[in-house]
Amino acid sequence: MTEEWVNKLFFGDNLYILREHVPDESVDLIYLDPPFKSNATYNVLFKEKSGEQSTAQITAFEDTWHWGIESESAYSEVVTAGPKSLSDLMQSFRAFLGQNDMMAYLTMMAIRMLELHRVLKPTGSIFLHCDTTASHYLRILMDAVFRVENFRNEIIWRRTGSNKGFKRFGPIHQTILFYAKSKDSFFVNPTGPYTKDYIKEYFVEEDERGRYRPVLLTGPGIRTGDSGKPWRGYNPTDSGRHWQPASYLYRKYKDMTGDDLANYSLLERLDKLDEIGMIHFGPRAQVPQYKYYLLDALGVPYQDIWAYQPGTQGSVYEQSDIGIDQDVKWLTTKDKERLGYQTQKPEGVLERIIKACSKKGDIVLDPFCGCGTTVAVAERFHRRWIGIDLTHLAISLMVSRLKDTFGPELSPYKIIGVPKDLSGAKALAEENRYQFEWWALHLVEARPAQDKKKGADTGIDGYIYFFDDKSGKAKKIIVQVKSGKVQVSQIRDLKGVIDREKAVIGAFITLNPPTKPMNTEAVSAGFYEPDLLPGNKYPRIQILTIEELLDGKKLEYPQLQKGTFQKAQRKAKEKEDKGQTSFIDK
Ligand SMILES: C[S@@+](CC[C@H](N)C(=O)[O-])C[C@H]1O[C@@H](n2cnc3c(N)ncnc32)[C@H](O)[C@@H]1O
């Protein structure tokens, strides 16, 4: 897998993609954020049937979480072929839950969890993002697959500022379950900035090198060797302790003298440290302490609660404009990072995970990758990546996000599972009309009209926005996608839609070739001529077949500046992935 590696975006159901394309023990880190009607209430979930779900995103996976043939066959596979612990657990779940949506969800997760366990390296880790609806079941499920002893954390992430709770406290957190594959898992705790208060309280001393914190030079327990002997009038044994210089002091000594502190006996080490001014004998100290300089401090190692604190702006040391846990702040519509994908997670959350559990060049997998937060962060920190999603909407968003964020710095990647030729396109259209539509919209870089209610035909499948003057007002192109039979009345209708919507161009994308009368009708619509681009003419109605688009034909419009998707901000890739652990022994 290492030799000719190229990053990959897969379109399709992760269960099959994992089985067909991802070898055993080949992935270093997995983050998954499976869909789960996160705004649905507990009650809805426990009903046997769910109500109508209209958004495009849910349409894509709405069938997945209801009990049906698929759940039944996944259940029997897990129970008969899975490990005994999981088989027992699934049977207990079924006895308790019956065949409701929750059981369907857990069954779908169980079968995928086995695949994720298979592909993870022994040094790897997995993070499952979920909410209180199912986190308690998922944790037991992960215990059964990854084993209890490999549980590492239940991370609490604050997902919003406040939320109204009816007869309960406002639910404002989501849970990220962190398991390792084995005891050999890789982990380096990244650190965040100190608060100003913390600095004021602990880094109370100062010398010519700067501000420092006096820290104990001893550890608990009596020792009979050198480390238990008195030094400079203080006997650690009297307080049940022994000398134990922190690793920070060894590095500091090496940096300052070029010599290795380990070459000396323990009491000589203390003398040597005193010679270079690293020992604090201040009035506050009853015992000799060492100096931990603020300049060397990398910050506070992250704990298992990741909660941005509104109103704390200015309280973080030396970064006056940010608040506590600002990096993992939930996204609002005002945030530039937000791309309009409902369940998008902040990059900061993934940054912590990726920095903690992977190294440069490691392979990061997100099997439910939505608008691509994981792959974007993996790319930024020079990890290799695999993203999988079931919808073309997600795939096209990710393609735009990666291009906009990294430009020429973007590592090469392949998109796998999307139609490459006419027969592939026909197969997709037959399999799923919505997926075909999203994919076709992606070919002309159009934004799907997500506001469209399922079944209702407003005559608009997608939009493209662009600017061709200085007014700041975007011009609109209406896109229609047809996978079935086409006829001239559809072109007449499209003309009507353009007028109604005050659009400047109508694009008619069709799987089947247009008829002659359709072409004639399209031509009769005339041209769009932008005021600021005299002499440039663009047909008002443009018919493009899928075959032509696959051959490279383009929709014609003034492409001065496009605004189809909310553009991801340009970000430079990390120059160097610095070591993350603070020297301080806490
Ligand atoms: C909650 S969203 C992930 C959001 C993502 N973390 C982000 O920051 O954008 C879940 C995604 O899983 C995808 N999905 C659902 N079922 C899937 C399956 N069986 N295989 C692959 N992707 C799936 C959905 O299309 C959706 O984009």
Coordinates of C-alpha atoms and ligand atoms in Angstrom, one line a residue:
M1 CA 0.0 0.0 0.0
T2 CA 2.9 2.4 0.7
E3 CA 4.7 2.2 -2.7
E4 CA 2.4 3.8 -5.2
W5 CA 0.0 5.4 -2.8
V6 CA -2.5 7.9 -4.0
N7 CA -5.2 9.4 -1.8
K8 CA -8.7 8.2 -2.5
L9 CA -12.2 9.4 -2.5
F10 CA -14.7 6.6 -2.9
F11 CA -18.3 7.0 -3.9
G12 CA -20.4 4.2 -2.5
D13 CA -21.5 2.2 0.6
N14 CA -18.6 2.0 2.9
L15 CA -19.3 -1.6 3.8
Y16 CA -18.6 -2.8 0.2
I17 CA -15.8 -0.3 -0.4
L18 CA -14.0 -1.4 2.8
R19 CA -14.4 -5.1 1.8
E20 CA -13.3 -4.6 -1.8
H21 CA -10.7 -1.9 -1.5
V22 CA -9.1 -1.7 1.9
P23 CA -6.7 -4.4 2.9
D24 CA -6.3 -5.8 6.5
E25 CA -4.3 -3.8 8.9
S26 CA -3.5 -1.0 6.5
V27 CA -5.0 2.1 8.2
D28 CA -3.5 4.1 11.0
L29 CA -6.4 6.1 12.1
I30 CA -10.2 6.0 11.6
Y31 CA -12.6 8.8 12.4
L32 CA -16.3 8.1 11.7
D33 CA -19.3 10.4 12.1
P34 CA -22.2 8.2 10.9
P35 CA -25.5 9.9 10.1
F36 CA -28.0 9.5 12.8
K37 CA -30.9 11.9 12.5
S38 CA -29.1 13.9 15.1
N39 CA -31.9 16.4 15.5
A40 CA -34.5 13.6 15.9
T41 CA -35.9 12.9 19.3
Y42 CA -35.4 9.8 21.2
N43 CA -39.1 8.9 20.7
V44 CA -38.9 9.2 16.9
L45 CA -36.0 6.8 16.9
F46 CA -37.8 4.2 18.9
K47 CA -40.8 4.1 16.6
E48 CA -40.9 1.2 14.2
K49 CA -41.4 3.5 11.2
S50 CA -40.1 7.0 10.7
G51 CA -41.9 9.9 9.1
E52 CA -41.1 11.6 5.9
Q53 CA -37.6 12.9 5.5
S54 CA -37.1 15.5 2.9
T55 CA -33.6 16.8 2.8
A56 CA -31.4 15.5 0.1
Q57 CA -28.8 14.3 2.6
I58 CA -31.2 12.1 4.5
T59 CA -32.7 10.8 1.3
A60 CA -29.4 9.2 0.6
F61 CA -29.4 7.0 3.6
E62 CA -32.9 7.0 4.8
D63 CA -33.4 3.3 4.1
T64 CA -30.4 2.3 6.0
W65 CA -31.8 2.5 9.5
H66 CA -35.1 0.8 9.2
W67 CA -35.4 -2.9 9.9
G68 CA -35.7 -4.8 6.7
I69 CA -34.1 -7.5 4.6
E70 CA -30.7 -5.7 4.7
S71 CA -30.8 -5.5 8.5
E72 CA -31.9 -9.1 8.8
S73 CA -29.1 -10.4 6.6
A74 CA -26.4 -8.1 8.3
Y75 CA -27.7 -9.4 11.7
S76 CA -27.4 -13.0 10.8
E77 CA -23.9 -12.4 9.4
V78 CA -22.7 -10.7 12.5
V79 CA -24.3 -13.3 14.8
T80 CA -23.1 -16.3 12.9
A81 CA -19.7 -15.2 11.6
G82 CA -18.7 -12.4 14.0
P83 CA -16.7 -12.8 17.2
K84 CA -18.6 -14.5 20.0
S85 CA -18.6 -11.4 22.2
L86 CA -20.3 -9.4 19.4
S87 CA -22.7 -12.3 18.5
D88 CA -23.9 -12.5 22.2
L89 CA -24.3 -8.8 22.4
M90 CA -26.3 -8.4 19.2
Q91 CA -28.7 -11.2 20.4
S92 CA -29.1 -9.4 23.7
F93 CA -29.7 -6.1 21.9
R94 CA -32.4 -7.7 19.8
A95 CA -34.1 -9.3 22.8
F96 CA -34.2 -5.8 24.4
L97 CA -34.9 -3.6 21.4
G98 CA -36.9 -5.8 19.0
Q99 CA -36.7 -4.8 15.4
N100 CA -36.9 -1.0 15.7
D101 CA -34.9 1.7 14.0
M102 CA -32.3 1.6 16.8
M103 CA -31.7 -2.1 16.3
A104 CA -31.4 -1.6 12.5
Y105 CA -28.9 1.2 13.2
L106 CA -26.8 -0.9 15.6
T107 CA -26.8 -3.8 13.2
M108 CA -25.6 -1.6 10.3
M109 CA -22.9 -0.2 12.6
A110 CA -21.9 -3.7 13.9
I111 CA -21.2 -5.1 10.5
R112 CA -19.2 -2.0 9.5
M113 CA -17.4 -2.0 12.9
L114 CA -16.0 -5.5 12.1
E115 CA -14.6 -4.2 8.8
L116 CA -13.1 -1.1 10.5
H117 CA -11.5 -3.4 13.1
R118 CA -10.1 -5.5 10.3
V119 CA -8.5 -2.6 8.4
L120 CA -7.0 -0.9 11.4
K121 CA -3.3 -1.5 12.1
P122 CA -2.3 -2.9 15.6
T123 CA -0.9 0.6 16.3
G124 CA -4.0 2.3 15.1
S125 CA -6.9 4.1 16.8
I126 CA -10.6 4.7 16.0
F127 CA -12.8 7.6 17.0
L128 CA -16.6 7.3 16.6
H129 CA -18.5 10.5 16.7
C130 CA -22.1 10.1 18.0
D131 CA -24.7 11.7 20.2
T132 CA -26.6 10.6 23.3
T133 CA -29.2 8.9 21.2
A134 CA -27.0 5.9 20.7
S135 CA -23.7 6.5 22.4
H136 CA -24.4 4.1 25.3
Y137 CA -25.2 1.2 22.9
L138 CA -22.3 2.1 20.6
R139 CA -19.9 2.0 23.4
I140 CA -20.8 -1.6 24.3
L141 CA -20.7 -2.4 20.6
M142 CA -17.2 -1.1 20.5
D143 CA -16.3 -2.9 23.7
A144 CA -17.3 -6.1 21.9
V145 CA -15.4 -5.4 18.7
F146 CA -12.3 -3.5 20.0
R147 CA -12.3 -5.1 23.5
V148 CA -12.9 -3.3 26.8
E149 CA -9.2 -2.9 27.5
N150 CA -8.7 -0.9 24.4
F151 CA -11.2 1.8 25.4
R152 CA -9.3 5.1 25.8
N153 CA -11.7 7.9 26.2
E154 CA -15.3 9.1 25.9
I155 CA -14.6 12.6 24.6
I156 CA -17.4 15.2 25.3
W157 CA -17.5 17.8 22.5
R158 CA -19.7 20.8 23.0
R159 CA -21.7 21.1 19.8
T160 CA -23.6 24.3 20.5
G161 CA -24.0 27.2 22.8
S162 CA -27.3 26.4 24.3
N163 CA -30.3 24.2 23.6
K164 CA -33.7 24.1 25.2
G165 CA -34.4 21.0 27.2
F166 CA -38.0 20.0 27.9
K167 CA -38.1 18.8 31.5
R168 CA -34.4 18.3 31.3
F169 CA -31.1 20.2 31.0
G170 CA -30.3 21.5 27.6
P171 CA -28.5 18.8 25.6
I172 CA -25.4 20.5 24.2
H173 CA -22.8 17.9 23.7
Q174 CA -21.9 15.1 21.4
T175 CA -19.7 12.1 22.3
I176 CA -16.6 10.8 20.6
L177 CA -15.7 7.3 21.6
F178 CA -12.0 6.6 21.3
Y179 CA -10.6 3.0 21.1
A180 CA -7.2 1.7 20.2
K181 CA -6.7 -1.5 18.3
S182 CA -4.2 -2.7 20.9
K183 CA -1.9 -1.7 23.7
D184 CA 0.7 -0.7 21.1
S185 CA -1.4 2.2 19.8
F186 CA 0.3 5.4 18.8
F187 CA -0.5 8.5 20.9
V188 CA 1.0 11.9 21.4
N189 CA -1.1 14.3 23.4
P190 CA -1.4 17.6 21.6
T191 CA -1.5 20.7 23.7
G192 CA -3.6 23.9 23.8
P193 CA -2.7 27.3 25.1
Y194 CA -2.7 28.2 28.8
T195 CA -5.1 30.7 30.1
K196 CA -3.8 34.0 31.4
D197 CA -5.1 33.0 34.9
Y198 CA -3.2 29.8 34.8
I199 CA 0.1 31.6 34.0
K200 CA -0.6 34.1 36.7
E201 CA -1.3 31.4 39.3
Y202 CA 1.6 29.0 38.4
F203 CA 4.4 30.7 36.5
V204 CA 5.0 33.0 39.5
E205 CA 8.8 33.3 39.5
E206 CA 11.1 35.1 37.2
D207 CA 14.9 35.2 36.6
E208 CA 17.1 36.5 33.8
R209 CA 15.9 33.7 31.5
G210 CA 12.3 34.6 32.0
R211 CA 9.2 33.6 33.8
Y212 CA 9.1 30.1 35.3
R213 CA 7.1 27.8 37.4
P214 CA 8.7 26.0 40.4
V215 CA 8.0 22.3 40.2
L216 CA 8.8 19.4 42.6
L217 CA 12.0 17.6 42.0
T218 CA 10.9 14.6 44.0
G219 CA 8.5 11.7 43.4
P220 CA 6.4 9.8 45.9
G221 CA 7.9 6.8 47.7
I222 CA 11.0 6.1 49.8
R223 CA 14.1 4.8 48.1
T224 CA 17.3 3.5 49.7
G225 CA 19.8 4.4 46.9
D226 CA 21.2 7.8 45.9
S227 CA 17.7 9.1 45.2
G228 CA 16.7 8.7 48.8
K229 CA 19.8 10.6 50.2
P230 CA 19.8 14.2 51.6
W231 CA 20.9 17.0 49.2
R232 CA 21.5 20.6 50.1
G233 CA 20.1 20.0 53.6
Y234 CA 16.9 18.4 52.5
N235 CA 16.1 14.7 53.1
P236 CA 13.3 13.5 50.7
T237 CA 12.9 10.3 52.8
D238 CA 11.6 12.5 55.7
S239 CA 8.5 13.3 53.6
G240 CA 8.1 9.8 52.1
R241 CA 9.7 10.9 48.8
H242 CA 12.8 10.5 46.6
W243 CA 14.7 12.6 44.0
Q244 CA 13.2 12.3 40.6
P245 CA 14.4 14.9 38.0
A246 CA 11.9 15.3 35.2
S247 CA 12.8 14.5 31.6
Y248 CA 12.5 18.2 30.8
L249 CA 15.7 18.7 32.9
Y250 CA 17.6 16.2 30.9
R251 CA 16.7 17.9 27.7
K252 CA 17.4 21.3 29.1
Y253 CA 20.8 20.3 30.4
K254 CA 21.7 18.8 27.0
D255 CA 20.6 22.0 25.2
M256 CA 22.5 24.3 27.5
T257 CA 25.8 22.3 28.0
G258 CA 25.8 19.7 25.2
D259 CA 26.5 17.2 27.9
D260 CA 24.4 14.3 29.0
L261 CA 23.0 14.5 32.5
A262 CA 22.5 10.7 32.5
N263 CA 26.4 10.3 32.7
Y264 CA 26.3 11.4 36.4
S265 CA 25.1 9.9 39.6
L266 CA 21.8 11.1 40.9
L267 CA 23.1 13.6 43.4
E268 CA 25.7 14.8 40.9
R269 CA 22.8 15.4 38.5
L270 CA 21.3 17.7 41.0
D271 CA 24.6 19.6 41.5
K272 CA 24.9 19.9 37.7
L273 CA 21.4 21.3 37.4
D274 CA 22.1 23.8 40.2
E275 CA 25.3 24.9 38.4
I276 CA 23.3 25.9 35.3
G277 CA 20.7 27.7 37.5
M278 CA 17.8 25.2 37.0
I279 CA 17.2 24.8 40.8
H280 CA 14.8 27.0 42.6
F281 CA 15.5 27.7 46.3
G282 CA 13.0 30.4 46.7
P283 CA 11.3 31.4 50.0
R284 CA 8.0 29.7 48.9
A285 CA 9.8 26.4 48.6
Q286 CA 10.3 24.2 51.6
V287 CA 12.2 21.8 49.4
P288 CA 14.4 22.4 46.3
Q289 CA 12.4 22.6 43.2
Y290 CA 13.3 22.9 39.5
K291 CA 12.5 25.8 37.2
Y292 CA 10.0 25.1 34.4
Y293 CA 10.3 28.0 32.0
L294 CA 7.2 29.4 30.3
L295 CA 9.2 29.7 27.1
D296 CA 9.6 25.9 27.0
A297 CA 6.1 25.1 28.0
L298 CA 4.0 23.9 25.0
G299 CA 0.7 24.4 26.8
V300 CA -1.9 22.3 28.5
P301 CA -2.3 18.7 27.2
Y302 CA -5.9 18.2 26.1
Q303 CA -8.3 16.5 28.4
D304 CA -11.4 14.6 27.5
I305 CA -13.8 17.5 27.5
W306 CA -13.6 19.7 24.4
A307 CA -15.8 22.6 25.0
Y308 CA -15.5 26.1 23.6
Q309 CA -16.3 28.6 26.3
P310 CA -18.2 31.6 24.9
G311 CA -17.3 34.9 26.6
T312 CA -13.7 33.8 27.3
Q313 CA -12.2 35.8 24.4
G314 CA -9.0 37.4 25.6
S315 CA -8.4 35.0 28.4
V316 CA -5.9 32.8 26.6
Y317 CA -2.3 33.5 27.2
E318 CA -0.6 35.5 24.4
Q319 CA -3.4 35.0 22.0
S320 CA -5.6 37.8 23.1
D321 CA -8.4 37.4 20.6
I322 CA -9.3 33.7 21.1
G323 CA -11.4 32.0 23.8
I324 CA -10.9 28.8 25.7
D325 CA -11.1 25.8 23.3
Q326 CA -11.7 28.1 20.4
D327 CA -10.2 25.6 18.0
V328 CA -13.1 23.2 18.5
K329 CA -15.9 25.8 18.5
W330 CA -19.1 24.6 16.8
L331 CA -19.7 26.0 13.4
T332 CA -22.4 28.7 12.8
T333 CA -23.6 30.1 9.6
K334 CA -21.3 33.1 10.2
D335 CA -18.1 30.9 10.3
K336 CA -16.1 31.1 7.1
E337 CA -15.2 27.4 7.6
R338 CA -18.8 26.4 7.1
L339 CA -19.7 25.0 3.7
G340 CA -23.4 24.6 4.1
Y341 CA -23.3 20.8 4.8
Q342 CA -25.7 20.3 7.7
T343 CA -23.5 17.9 9.7
Q344 CA -20.1 19.4 9.0
K345 CA -17.8 19.2 12.0
P346 CA -15.1 21.8 12.8
E347 CA -11.6 21.1 11.5
G348 CA -10.3 21.8 15.0
V349 CA -11.9 18.6 16.3
L350 CA -10.2 16.5 13.6
E351 CA -6.9 18.4 14.1
R352 CA -6.7 17.2 17.7
I353 CA -7.5 13.7 16.7
I354 CA -5.2 13.5 13.8
K355 CA -2.3 15.1 15.6
A356 CA -2.8 12.8 18.7
C357 CA -3.0 9.5 16.9
S358 CA -1.1 9.7 13.6
K359 CA 2.2 10.8 12.2
K360 CA 3.1 12.4 8.9
G361 CA 2.5 9.9 6.1
D362 CA 0.1 7.8 8.1
I363 CA -3.2 6.7 6.5
V364 CA -6.3 8.3 7.9
L365 CA -9.7 6.8 6.9
D366 CA -13.1 8.4 7.2
P367 CA -15.8 6.0 6.0
F368 CA -18.7 8.5 6.4
C369 CA -16.8 11.6 5.2
G370 CA -19.6 14.1 4.3
C371 CA -18.2 17.3 3.1
G372 CA -14.6 16.1 3.8
T373 CA -13.5 17.6 7.1
T374 CA -11.3 14.6 7.9
V375 CA -9.7 14.4 4.5
A376 CA -9.0 18.2 4.5
V377 CA -7.3 18.1 7.9
A378 CA -5.4 15.0 7.0
E379 CA -4.2 16.7 3.8
R380 CA -3.2 19.8 5.8
F381 CA -1.0 17.8 8.1
H382 CA 0.6 15.6 5.4
R383 CA -1.2 12.4 6.2
R384 CA -2.4 10.1 3.5
W385 CA -6.2 9.7 3.4
I386 CA -9.2 7.6 2.2
G387 CA -12.6 9.2 2.2
I388 CA -15.9 7.3 1.5
D389 CA -19.3 8.7 1.1
L390 CA -22.6 7.4 -0.3
T391 CA -23.7 10.6 -2.0
H392 CA -22.5 12.4 -5.0
L393 CA -23.4 15.6 -3.2
A394 CA -20.7 14.9 -0.6
I395 CA -18.2 13.8 -3.2
S396 CA -18.6 17.0 -5.2
L397 CA -18.4 19.2 -2.1
M398 CA -15.2 17.5 -1.1
V399 CA -13.7 17.9 -4.6
S400 CA -14.4 21.7 -4.4
R401 CA -13.2 21.9 -0.8
L402 CA -9.9 20.3 -1.5
K403 CA -9.3 22.3 -4.6
D404 CA -10.3 25.6 -2.9
T405 CA -8.3 24.9 0.3
F406 CA -5.1 23.7 -1.1
G407 CA -4.9 24.8 -4.8
P408 CA -1.6 23.6 -6.3
E409 CA -0.4 22.2 -3.0
L410 CA -3.1 19.4 -3.1
S411 CA -1.6 15.9 -3.2
P412 CA -2.8 13.8 -6.1
Y413 CA -6.0 11.8 -5.4
K414 CA -8.3 9.5 -7.3
I415 CA -12.1 9.4 -7.2
I416 CA -13.3 5.9 -7.4
G417 CA -16.8 4.6 -8.0
V418 CA -18.1 7.5 -10.1
P419 CA -19.3 6.8 -13.7
K420 CA -16.5 7.2 -16.2
D421 CA -18.4 6.6 -19.4
L422 CA -21.9 6.6 -20.8
S423 CA -22.7 3.0 -19.7
G424 CA -21.6 3.8 -16.1
A425 CA -23.8 6.9 -16.2
K426 CA -26.8 4.8 -17.4
A427 CA -26.2 2.2 -14.7
L428 CA -26.2 4.9 -12.0
A429 CA -29.3 6.5 -13.4
E430 CA -31.1 3.1 -13.3
E431 CA -29.8 2.4 -9.8
N432 CA -30.7 5.8 -8.2
R433 CA -32.1 8.8 -9.9
Y434 CA -31.1 11.2 -7.1
Q435 CA -27.5 10.0 -7.1
F436 CA -27.4 10.4 -10.9
E437 CA -28.7 13.9 -10.6
W438 CA -26.1 15.0 -8.1
W439 CA -23.4 13.4 -10.1
A440 CA -24.6 15.1 -13.3
L441 CA -24.7 18.5 -11.5
H442 CA -21.2 17.9 -10.4
L443 CA -20.1 17.5 -14.0
V444 CA -21.1 21.2 -14.6
E445 CA -20.1 22.2 -11.1
A446 CA -23.7 23.1 -10.1
R447 CA -25.1 23.3 -6.7
P448 CA -28.0 20.9 -6.1
A449 CA -31.3 22.6 -5.3
Q450 CA -31.5 21.0 -1.9
D451 CA -34.6 23.0 -0.9
K452 CA -36.5 20.9 -3.4
K453 CA -39.1 18.6 -1.7
K454 CA -38.8 15.0 -2.6
G455 CA -41.2 14.3 -5.5
A456 CA -42.1 17.9 -6.2
D457 CA -40.8 19.2 -9.5
T458 CA -40.0 22.9 -9.5
G459 CA -38.2 22.6 -12.8
I460 CA -34.9 23.3 -11.0
D461 CA -32.4 20.6 -10.2
G462 CA -29.4 22.8 -9.6
Y463 CA -27.9 26.3 -9.7
I464 CA -24.7 27.9 -10.8
Y465 CA -24.0 31.4 -9.6
F466 CA -21.4 33.6 -11.2
F467 CA -20.4 37.3 -11.3
D468 CA -19.8 39.2 -14.5
D469 CA -20.1 42.8 -13.4
K470 CA -19.2 45.0 -10.5
S471 CA -22.6 45.2 -8.9
G472 CA -21.8 42.4 -6.4
K473 CA -25.0 40.6 -7.4
A474 CA -24.5 37.1 -8.7
K475 CA -26.1 36.0 -12.0
K476 CA -27.9 32.7 -11.9
I477 CA -27.9 29.6 -14.2
I478 CA -30.7 27.1 -13.8
V479 CA -29.7 23.5 -14.3
Q480 CA -32.1 20.7 -15.2
V481 CA -31.0 17.1 -15.3
K482 CA -32.9 14.4 -17.2
S483 CA -32.2 10.7 -17.2
G484 CA -35.3 9.5 -19.1
K485 CA -37.0 10.3 -22.4
V486 CA -36.7 13.9 -23.5
Q487 CA -38.9 16.1 -25.6
V488 CA -39.3 19.7 -26.9
S489 CA -41.9 20.7 -24.3
Q490 CA -39.2 20.4 -21.6
I491 CA -37.1 23.0 -23.4
R492 CA -40.2 25.3 -23.5
D493 CA -40.7 24.7 -19.8
L494 CA -37.1 25.5 -19.1
K495 CA -37.4 28.8 -20.8
G496 CA -40.4 29.6 -18.6
V497 CA -38.4 28.6 -15.5
I498 CA -35.5 30.9 -16.5
D499 CA -37.9 33.9 -16.9
R500 CA -39.7 33.1 -13.6
E501 CA -36.4 32.8 -11.7
K502 CA -34.8 35.8 -13.4
A503 CA -31.9 33.5 -14.4
V504 CA -29.6 34.4 -17.4
I505 CA -29.0 30.9 -18.7
G506 CA -30.7 27.5 -18.6
A507 CA -28.7 24.3 -18.8
F508 CA -30.4 21.1 -19.9
I509 CA -28.3 18.1 -19.1
T510 CA -29.6 14.9 -20.6
L511 CA -28.5 11.2 -20.6
N512 CA -30.4 10.6 -23.9
P513 CA -29.6 12.7 -27.0
P514 CA -32.0 15.7 -27.7
T515 CA -34.4 15.6 -30.6
K516 CA -34.1 18.1 -33.5
P517 CA -37.1 20.2 -32.4
M518 CA -35.4 20.5 -28.9
N519 CA -32.3 21.9 -30.5
T520 CA -34.4 24.3 -32.6
E521 CA -36.3 25.5 -29.6
A522 CA -33.1 26.0 -27.6
V523 CA -31.6 28.1 -30.4
S524 CA -34.7 30.3 -30.6
A525 CA -34.1 31.4 -27.0
G526 CA -31.2 33.6 -28.2
F527 CA -28.2 34.7 -26.3
Y528 CA -27.1 36.2 -23.0
E529 CA -24.7 39.2 -23.6
P530 CA -23.1 40.6 -20.5
D531 CA -22.9 44.4 -20.4
L532 CA -19.3 44.4 -19.4
L533 CA -18.1 41.9 -21.9
P534 CA -19.2 43.3 -25.2
G535 CA -19.0 40.9 -28.1
N536 CA -19.3 37.9 -25.9
K537 CA -22.5 35.8 -26.4
Y538 CA -23.7 32.8 -24.5
P539 CA -26.7 30.7 -25.6
R540 CA -29.6 31.3 -23.2
I541 CA -30.5 27.6 -23.4
Q542 CA -27.7 25.1 -23.6
I543 CA -28.4 21.4 -24.1
L544 CA -25.5 19.1 -23.1
T545 CA -25.6 15.4 -23.2
I546 CA -23.8 13.4 -20.5
E547 CA -21.6 11.9 -23.3
E548 CA -20.5 15.3 -24.4
L549 CA -19.8 16.3 -20.8
L550 CA -17.7 13.2 -20.3
D551 CA -15.8 14.1 -23.5
G552 CA -14.9 17.4 -21.9
K553 CA -17.6 19.8 -23.4
K554 CA -18.3 22.7 -21.1
L555 CA -21.3 24.8 -20.3
E556 CA -20.7 28.3 -21.7
Y557 CA -20.9 31.3 -19.4
P558 CA -18.7 34.2 -18.3
Q559 CA -16.4 32.5 -15.7
L560 CA -15.0 35.5 -14.0
Q561 CA -15.7 34.4 -10.6
K562 CA -17.9 31.5 -9.5
G563 CA -19.9 31.1 -6.4
T564 CA -21.6 27.7 -6.7
F565 CA -20.6 26.2 -3.4
Q566 CA -19.6 28.2 -0.4
K567 CA -15.9 28.4 -1.1
A568 CA -13.6 26.8 1.4
Q569 CA -10.9 29.2 2.7
R570 CA -7.5 28.8 1.2
K571 CA -5.2 27.2 3.8
A572 CA -1.5 26.4 3.6
K573 CA -0.4 23.0 4.5
E574 CA 1.5 22.7 7.8
K575 CA 5.1 23.5 7.2
E576 CA 6.4 21.1 9.9
D577 CA 4.5 18.8 12.2
K578 CA 6.1 19.8 15.5
G579 CA 6.4 17.5 18.5
Q580 CA 3.4 18.0 20.7
T581 CA 4.0 16.8 24.2
S582 CA 4.8 19.2 26.9
F583 CA 8.0 18.4 28.8
I584 CA 6.3 19.0 32.0
D585 CA 5.4 16.0 34.1
K586 CA 2.0 16.5 35.4
Ligands
LIG1 C1 -22.8 13.0 9.6 S1 -22.3 13.0 8.0 C2 -20.6 13.2 8.1 C3 -20.2 14.7 8.2 C4 -18.7 14.9 8.3 N1 -18.1 14.5 9.5 C5 -18.3 16.3 7.9 O1 -17.7 17.0 8.8 O2 -18.7 16.8 6.9 C6 -22.5 11.4 7.5 C7 -22.2 11.1 6.0 O3 -22.2 9.7 5.9 C8 -22.7 9.4 4.6 N2 -23.1 8.0 4.6 C9 -24.3 7.5 5.2 N3 -24.3 6.1 5.0 C10 -23.2 5.8 4.4 C11 -22.6 4.5 4.0 N4 -23.2 3.4 4.2 N5 -21.4 4.5 3.3 C12 -20.8 5.7 3.1 N6 -21.3 6.9 3.5 C13 -22.4 6.9 4.1 C14 -23.7 10.4 4.3 O4 -23.9 10.6 2.9 C15 -23.2 11.6 5.0 O5 -22.5 12.5 4.1

